[in-house]
Every structure is written in structure tokens, then in C-alpha cells.
Amino acid sequence: MIEEQTPQKSPRSSSFWKELPILLGVAILVAVLVRAFLLQTFYIPSPSMEHTLNVNDRVLVNKIVYNFRSPERGEIIVFRAPAEWRSGLDDEDFIKRVIAVGGDRIECCDEQKRLRVNGHSIDEPYLFNENGISDPAADQPFDFTVPKGRIWVMGDHRAASGDSLEHWKQSDGDPLISTITEDSVVGRAFVVFWPVGRATWLSVPETFNTVPDPSAG
């Protein structure tokens, strides 16, 4: 007669189950640190950036890049909305495109109805287009110089965007209400990752590469 023996757990198996809570804790800590300091996902709640970003798209935002430099023209940024821009009392995050930075002069428009930054006309192929009809670069003439340390932002769907131009009109050209501070920027949106069929890099359009500095404009 063979005596049955109770199977014994191997030392390796026992060690894994003891270490599992620690591994899970480390994974959660890493995820929290990444979200707080490095990367964060945001969903798009409004049509203000169509069709570069559509409602319910998910984007990945680099939160560390602007610790080393200032936002640059053409980048898509997430920022904490100024009090005058909010629809409610709570803090709100907005997403827009940087069109001009501190010291830049932005004007509407040239003979081809394009915006001019420091005297340089910019082509904007990303502007909202529906059935072959594109949003105008702006719906009225303006001439504005961005204060130092601030940013002029606009949505790609200009007709549906509460952006710098909209608040410039509402505030009779107030330079502080029309722009956002560099300190309010959360990070740069650099990729659409969801839905999968719309996944793409959010690169800076080439038109911004030839905009001169303010002193050369």
C-alpha cells in the first residue's frame, strides 16, 4: 500500500505569492508617478479642434517637456483655462494649438485670408473642413502683440472654439484675457492613441518652421 503525501508548495511558488502585493504596490506607485510628472491621457470633450481631434478622441500628453523649454508655435497643448474662459467655477483643462508666443505680432489677414505671425503668412491645412468648405482663419480683422510669458492659442475648428480670438473680441482686446500664461500649460499633446483607427502623431506643421522671431518680423 502506497501512502499518499500532501503536495508541497515549491519555495519559488511561495515566494511569488508573498512578493505579489509588493509588485502590485510598486506598479501602482510607478503609474501614479508617471501620471503626475511624465505622461497623462486626456479625452476630447468638444469639437473645438476638429478634425485634428474629434470628440471622444484620446490623446497622450507629455507633462515634462515644458520643464525644459517654453511651448512653441504649432504645438497642441493642454492648459488650465483662465477663470474668464471657464464654463463653470471648477478648474477646466482646455486643448488648443499654439499660434503665437510672447513677443509675436499676430494679424488677420493677408490677401489670401491667412494669418500673419511676425509678418509671415501661415498656411493652415489643419483647419476644420466639411464638404470642401474650410473655416476661415479668423472671422474679423485684428492686430495683436502677445505679451511676454504668454501664449495666443486657437482651435483648429475656429467657428466652434472659445480661444484667444474669441476672448480678444469679448474683452475688447484685453491682452491678459486674450492669452494664457506659460505657467498654466499642463503639457504637449503628441499622439492620438484612441480610437485605434485614428491613431496618429501630432507633429508641428511645417508652416511654423519659417516664422521669424519677433525681432526679425
mmCIF file of N, CA, C and O in Angstrom, residues 179-212:
data_model
loop_
_atom_site.group_PDB
_atom_site.id
_atom_site.type_symbol
_atom_site.label_atom_id
_atom_site.label_comp_id
_atom_site.label_asym_id
_atom_site.label_seq_id
_atom_site.Cartn_x
_atom_site.Cartn_y
_atom_site.Cartn_z
ATOM 1 N N THR A 179 -5.037 85.917 -23.800
ATOM 2 C CA THR A 179 -3.937 84.950 -23.858
ATOM 3 C C THR A 179 -3.907 84.112 -22.582
ATOM 4 O O THR A 179 -4.602 84.391 -21.613
ATOM 5 N N ILE A 180 -3.073 83.076 -22.608
ATOM 6 C CA ILE A 180 -2.871 82.249 -21.421
ATOM 7 C C ILE A 180 -1.418 82.377 -20.974
ATOM 8 O O ILE A 180 -0.543 82.763 -21.760
ATOM 9 N N THR A 181 -1.153 82.038 -19.722
ATOM 10 C CA THR A 181 0.221 82.095 -19.222
ATOM 11 C C THR A 181 0.952 80.800 -19.552
ATOM 12 O O THR A 181 0.343 79.726 -19.655
ATOM 13 N N GLU A 182 2.268 80.894 -19.685
ATOM 14 C CA GLU A 182 3.071 79.686 -19.880
ATOM 15 C C GLU A 182 2.934 78.757 -18.682
ATOM 16 O O GLU A 182 2.940 77.534 -18.828
ATOM 17 N N ASP A 183 2.800 79.339 -17.489
ATOM 18 C CA ASP A 183 2.701 78.524 -16.271
ATOM 19 C C ASP A 183 1.427 77.686 -16.221
ATOM 20 O O ASP A 183 1.365 76.701 -15.475
ATOM 21 N N SER A 184 0.405 78.067 -16.994
ATOM 22 C CA SER A 184 -0.856 77.324 -16.963
ATOM 23 C C SER A 184 -0.831 76.085 -17.844
ATOM 24 O O SER A 184 -1.762 75.270 -17.809
ATOM 25 N N VAL A 185 0.238 75.914 -18.626
ATOM 26 C CA VAL A 185 0.304 74.793 -19.574
ATOM 27 C C VAL A 185 0.608 73.497 -18.829
ATOM 28 O O VAL A 185 1.576 73.403 -18.072
ATOM 29 N N VAL A 186 -0.235 72.490 -19.038
ATOM 30 C CA VAL A 186 -0.068 71.178 -18.412
ATOM 31 C C VAL A 186 0.934 70.337 -19.177
ATOM 32 O O VAL A 186 1.766 69.632 -18.602
ATOM 33 N N GLY A 187 0.874 70.398 -20.508
ATOM 34 C CA GLY A 187 1.800 69.612 -21.314
ATOM 35 C C GLY A 187 1.440 69.652 -22.791
ATOM 36 O O GLY A 187 0.487 70.318 -23.199
ATOM 37 N N ARG A 188 2.227 68.939 -23.567
ATOM 38 C CA ARG A 188 2.038 68.893 -25.025
ATOM 39 C C ARG A 188 1.363 67.589 -25.432
ATOM 40 O O ARG A 188 1.836 66.497 -25.096
ATOM 41 N N ALA A 189 0.260 67.696 -26.158
ATOM 42 C CA ALA A 189 -0.381 66.511 -26.739
ATOM 43 C C ALA A 189 0.429 66.101 -27.965
ATOM 44 O O ALA A 189 0.606 66.897 -28.885
ATOM 45 N N PHE A 190 0.911 64.862 -27.961
ATOM 46 C CA PHE A 190 1.800 64.468 -29.054
ATOM 47 C C PHE A 190 1.330 63.255 -29.849
ATOM 48 O O PHE A 190 1.903 62.931 -30.886
ATOM 49 N N VAL A 191 0.263 62.593 -29.393
ATOM 50 C CA VAL A 191 -0.232 61.458 -30.164
ATOM 51 C C VAL A 191 -1.708 61.226 -29.844
ATOM 52 O O VAL A 191 -2.142 61.406 -28.709
ATOM 53 N N VAL A 192 -2.472 60.894 -30.882
ATOM 54 C CA VAL A 192 -3.821 60.356 -30.701
ATOM 55 C C VAL A 192 -3.668 58.839 -30.638
ATOM 56 O O VAL A 192 -3.106 58.241 -31.548
ATOM 57 N N PHE A 193 -4.143 58.210 -29.540
ATOM 58 C CA PHE A 193 -3.974 56.761 -29.424
ATOM 59 C C PHE A 193 -5.299 56.000 -29.434
ATOM 60 O O PHE A 193 -5.297 54.762 -29.523
ATOM 61 N N TRP A 194 -6.418 56.731 -29.364
ATOM 62 C CA TRP A 194 -7.719 56.054 -29.388
ATOM 63 C C TRP A 194 -8.763 56.983 -29.996
ATOM 64 O O TRP A 194 -8.729 58.187 -29.699
ATOM 65 N N PRO A 195 -9.633 56.495 -30.853
ATOM 66 C CA PRO A 195 -9.736 55.101 -31.301
ATOM 67 C C PRO A 195 -8.560 54.694 -32.185
ATOM 68 O O PRO A 195 -7.908 55.563 -32.793
ATOM 69 N N VAL A 196 -8.323 53.407 -32.235
ATOM 70 C CA VAL A 196 -7.139 52.892 -32.933
ATOM 71 C C VAL A 196 -7.106 53.354 -34.385
ATOM 72 O O VAL A 196 -6.051 53.687 -34.926
ATOM 73 N N GLY A 197 -8.279 53.410 -35.017
ATOM 74 C CA GLY A 197 -8.324 53.807 -36.425
ATOM 75 C C GLY A 197 -7.910 55.247 -36.675
ATOM 76 O O GLY A 197 -7.629 55.615 -37.816
ATOM 77 N N ARG A 198 -7.858 56.066 -35.630
ATOM 78 C CA ARG A 198 -7.439 57.465 -35.778
ATOM 79 C C ARG A 198 -6.062 57.733 -35.176
ATOM 80 O O ARG A 198 -5.630 58.877 -35.094
ATOM 81 N N ALA A 199 -5.367 56.686 -34.758
ATOM 82 C CA ALA A 199 -4.064 56.859 -34.114
ATOM 83 C C ALA A 199 -3.100 57.596 -35.042
ATOM 84 O O ALA A 199 -2.944 57.244 -36.219
ATOM 85 N N THR A 200 -2.471 58.653 -34.512
ATOM 86 C CA THR A 200 -1.536 59.438 -35.321
ATOM 87 C C THR A 200 -0.677 60.315 -34.424
ATOM 88 O O THR A 200 -1.071 60.656 -33.302
ATOM 89 N N TRP A 201 0.495 60.694 -34.921
ATOM 90 C CA TRP A 201 1.359 61.641 -34.218
ATOM 91 C C TRP A 201 0.835 63.055 -34.457
ATOM 92 O O TRP A 201 0.371 63.379 -35.553
ATOM 93 N N LEU A 202 0.915 63.898 -33.450
ATOM 94 C CA LEU A 202 0.506 65.295 -33.566
ATOM 95 C C LEU A 202 1.752 66.156 -33.729
ATOM 96 O O LEU A 202 2.229 66.791 -32.792
ATOM 97 N N SER A 203 2.266 66.152 -34.937
ATOM 98 C CA SER A 203 3.503 66.884 -35.222
ATOM 99 C C SER A 203 3.210 68.351 -35.525
ATOM 100 O O SER A 203 2.067 68.736 -35.776
ATOM 101 N N VAL A 204 4.250 69.166 -35.504
ATOM 102 C CA VAL A 204 4.112 70.592 -35.791
ATOM 103 C C VAL A 204 4.082 70.803 -37.304
ATOM 104 O O VAL A 204 4.994 70.356 -38.009
ATOM 105 N N PRO A 205 3.059 71.465 -37.835
ATOM 106 C CA PRO A 205 3.001 71.725 -39.284
ATOM 107 C C PRO A 205 4.214 72.527 -39.753
ATOM 108 O O PRO A 205 4.704 73.419 -39.047
ATOM 109 N N GLU A 206 4.685 72.223 -40.952
ATOM 110 C CA GLU A 206 5.896 72.848 -41.474
ATOM 111 C C GLU A 206 5.779 74.359 -41.599
ATOM 112 O O GLU A 206 6.777 75.074 -41.544
ATOM 113 N N THR A 207 4.556 74.870 -41.772
ATOM 114 C CA THR A 207 4.385 76.309 -41.972
ATOM 115 C C THR A 207 4.965 77.131 -40.827
ATOM 116 O O THR A 207 5.390 78.269 -41.014
ATOM 117 N N PHE A 208 5.031 76.538 -39.618
ATOM 118 C CA PHE A 208 5.539 77.274 -38.461
ATOM 119 C C PHE A 208 7.068 77.305 -38.424
ATOM 120 O O PHE A 208 7.648 78.101 -37.674
ATOM 121 N N ASN A 209 7.705 76.453 -39.211
ATOM 122 C CA ASN A 209 9.163 76.383 -39.174
ATOM 123 C C ASN A 209 9.829 77.647 -39.711
ATOM 124 O O ASN A 209 10.985 77.932 -39.379
ATOM 125 N N THR A 210 9.124 78.391 -40.542
ATOM 126 C CA THR A 210 9.733 79.567 -41.179
ATOM 127 C C THR A 210 9.214 80.884 -40.604
ATOM 128 O O THR A 210 9.473 81.948 -41.158
ATOM 129 N N VAL A 211 8.473 80.812 -39.483
ATOM 130 C CA VAL A 211 8.044 82.049 -38.827
ATOM 131 C C VAL A 211 9.268 82.698 -38.181
ATOM 132 O O VAL A 211 9.963 82.047 -37.386
ATOM 133 N N PRO A 212 9.555 83.947 -38.485
ATOM 134 C CA PRO A 212 10.742 84.589 -37.889
ATOM 135 C C PRO A 212 10.509 84.951 -36.430
ATOM 136 O O PRO A 212 9.362 85.036 -35.964
#
